């Protein structure tokens, strides 16, 4: 139980770091707590939409991505294009952080709050 909680928290924080970096670059927003909330809500929304629609080829994953982008768009100013930019930066930043952590042997290669990572 404790191990699961630790993995959840570390994954959430890695996802939040990615969103924080993306938001900082795209919107000049400087709030790590907001990035954590966005990562958590984004992960929940992604999971719910994927649960109900993920079985539909192409459309299911696309709907989950749009739902995730809607969360980012709701949390940060700038519209859908900036939300997509934040998500892209979040994915890249999360991959970099996860790669370094995996090489060092701290965690596995996955992050909560950033789809596909």
CSV table of C-alpha atoms in Angstrom, one decimal:
chain,number,residue,atom,x,y,z
A,1,UNK,CA,0.0,0.0,0.0
A,2,UNK,CA,2.8,2.4,0.9
A,3,UNK,CA,4.7,1.5,-2.3
A,4,UNK,CA,1.6,2.3,-4.4
A,5,UNK,CA,1.1,5.6,-2.7
A,6,UNK,CA,4.8,6.6,-3.2
A,7,UNK,CA,4.6,5.6,-6.9
A,8,UNK,CA,1.4,7.7,-7.3
A,9,UNK,CA,2.9,10.8,-5.6
A,10,UNK,CA,6.2,10.6,-7.6
A,11,UNK,CA,4.3,10.0,-10.9
A,12,UNK,CA,1.9,12.9,-10.1
A,13,UNK,CA,4.8,15.2,-9.3
A,14,UNK,CA,6.7,14.3,-12.5
A,15,UNK,CA,3.5,15.0,-14.5
A,16,UNK,CA,3.1,18.3,-12.6
A,17,UNK,CA,6.7,19.3,-13.4
A,18,UNK,CA,6.0,18.7,-17.0
A,19,UNK,CA,2.9,20.8,-17.0
A,20,UNK,CA,4.6,23.5,-14.9
A,21,UNK,CA,7.4,23.8,-17.5
A,22,UNK,CA,4.9,23.8,-20.4
A,23,UNK,CA,2.8,26.5,-18.7
A,24,UNK,CA,5.8,28.6,-17.8
A,25,UNK,CA,7.0,28.5,-21.4
A,26,UNK,CA,3.7,29.0,-23.1
A,27,UNK,CA,1.8,31.3,-20.8
A,28,UNK,CA,4.4,32.6,-18.3
A,29,UNK,CA,2.3,31.2,-15.5
A,30,UNK,CA,4.4,30.4,-12.4
A,31,UNK,CA,2.3,28.2,-10.1
A,32,UNK,CA,3.5,24.7,-9.2
A,33,UNK,CA,0.4,24.0,-7.1
A,34,UNK,CA,-1.8,24.8,-10.1
A,35,UNK,CA,0.3,22.4,-12.2
A,36,UNK,CA,-0.3,19.6,-9.6
A,37,UNK,CA,-4.0,20.2,-9.7
A,38,UNK,CA,-4.0,20.3,-13.5
A,39,UNK,CA,-2.1,17.0,-13.6
A,40,UNK,CA,-4.4,15.3,-11.1
A,41,UNK,CA,-7.6,16.5,-12.8
A,42,UNK,CA,-6.2,15.8,-16.3
A,43,UNK,CA,-5.3,12.2,-15.3
A,44,UNK,CA,-8.7,11.6,-13.9
A,45,UNK,CA,-10.5,13.1,-16.9
A,46,UNK,CA,-8.2,11.2,-19.3
A,47,UNK,CA,-8.9,7.9,-17.4
A,48,UNK,CA,-12.7,8.4,-17.3
A,49,UNK,CA,-13.0,9.3,-21.0
A,50,UNK,CA,-10.6,6.4,-22.0
A,51,UNK,CA,-12.6,4.0,-19.9
A,52,UNK,CA,-15.9,4.9,-21.6
A,53,UNK,CA,-14.6,5.6,-25.2
A,54,UNK,CA,-11.1,4.1,-25.4
A,55,UNK,CA,-12.4,0.9,-27.0
A,56,UNK,CA,-13.4,2.9,-30.2
A,57,UNK,CA,-10.4,2.8,-32.6
A,58,UNK,CA,-8.9,6.2,-33.2
A,59,UNK,CA,-11.9,8.1,-31.9
A,60,UNK,CA,-11.5,6.9,-28.3
A,61,UNK,CA,-7.9,8.1,-27.8
A,62,UNK,CA,-8.7,11.3,-29.7
A,63,UNK,CA,-11.6,12.0,-27.3
A,64,UNK,CA,-9.4,11.4,-24.3
A,65,UNK,CA,-6.7,13.7,-25.6
A,66,UNK,CA,-9.3,16.4,-26.3
A,67,UNK,CA,-10.7,16.0,-22.8
A,68,UNK,CA,-7.2,16.4,-21.4
A,69,UNK,CA,-6.6,19.5,-23.5
A,70,UNK,CA,-9.9,20.9,-22.2
A,71,UNK,CA,-8.6,20.6,-18.7
A,72,UNK,CA,-5.3,22.3,-19.5
A,73,UNK,CA,-7.3,25.0,-21.5
A,74,UNK,CA,-9.6,25.5,-18.5
A,75,UNK,CA,-6.6,25.9,-16.1
A,76,UNK,CA,-4.4,28.2,-18.2
A,77,UNK,CA,-5.0,31.2,-20.3
A,78,UNK,CA,-4.4,31.4,-24.1
A,79,UNK,CA,-6.9,29.1,-25.7
A,80,UNK,CA,-6.6,25.6,-27.3
A,81,UNK,CA,-3.4,26.3,-29.2
A,82,UNK,CA,-1.6,27.3,-26.0
A,83,UNK,CA,-3.2,24.3,-24.2
A,84,UNK,CA,-1.8,22.0,-26.9
A,85,UNK,CA,1.6,23.7,-26.5
A,86,UNK,CA,1.5,23.2,-22.7
A,87,UNK,CA,0.6,19.5,-23.2
A,88,UNK,CA,3.5,19.0,-25.7
A,89,UNK,CA,6.0,20.7,-23.4
A,90,UNK,CA,4.6,18.6,-20.5
A,91,UNK,CA,5.1,15.4,-22.4
A,92,UNK,CA,8.7,16.3,-23.5
A,93,UNK,CA,9.7,17.6,-20.0
A,94,UNK,CA,8.1,14.5,-18.3
A,95,UNK,CA,10.0,12.2,-20.7
A,96,UNK,CA,13.3,14.0,-19.8
A,97,UNK,CA,12.7,13.8,-16.1
A,98,UNK,CA,11.5,10.2,-16.3
A,99,UNK,CA,14.5,9.2,-18.4
A,100,UNK,CA,16.9,10.7,-15.9
A,101,UNK,CA,15.1,9.1,-13.0
A,102,UNK,CA,14.9,5.7,-14.8
A,103,UNK,CA,18.6,5.8,-15.6
A,104,UNK,CA,19.5,6.5,-12.0
A,105,UNK,CA,17.1,3.7,-10.9
A,106,UNK,CA,14.7,5.8,-8.9
A,107,UNK,CA,11.4,5.1,-10.7
A,108,UNK,CA,10.0,3.3,-13.7
A,109,UNK,CA,9.3,5.1,-17.0
A,110,UNK,CA,5.7,6.5,-16.5
A,111,UNK,CA,4.0,9.7,-15.3
A,112,UNK,CA,0.5,10.4,-14.0
A,113,UNK,CA,-1.1,13.6,-15.4
A,114,UNK,CA,0.6,13.5,-18.8
A,115,UNK,CA,-1.1,11.3,-21.4
A,116,UNK,CA,1.1,8.8,-23.1
A,117,UNK,CA,3.9,9.2,-20.7
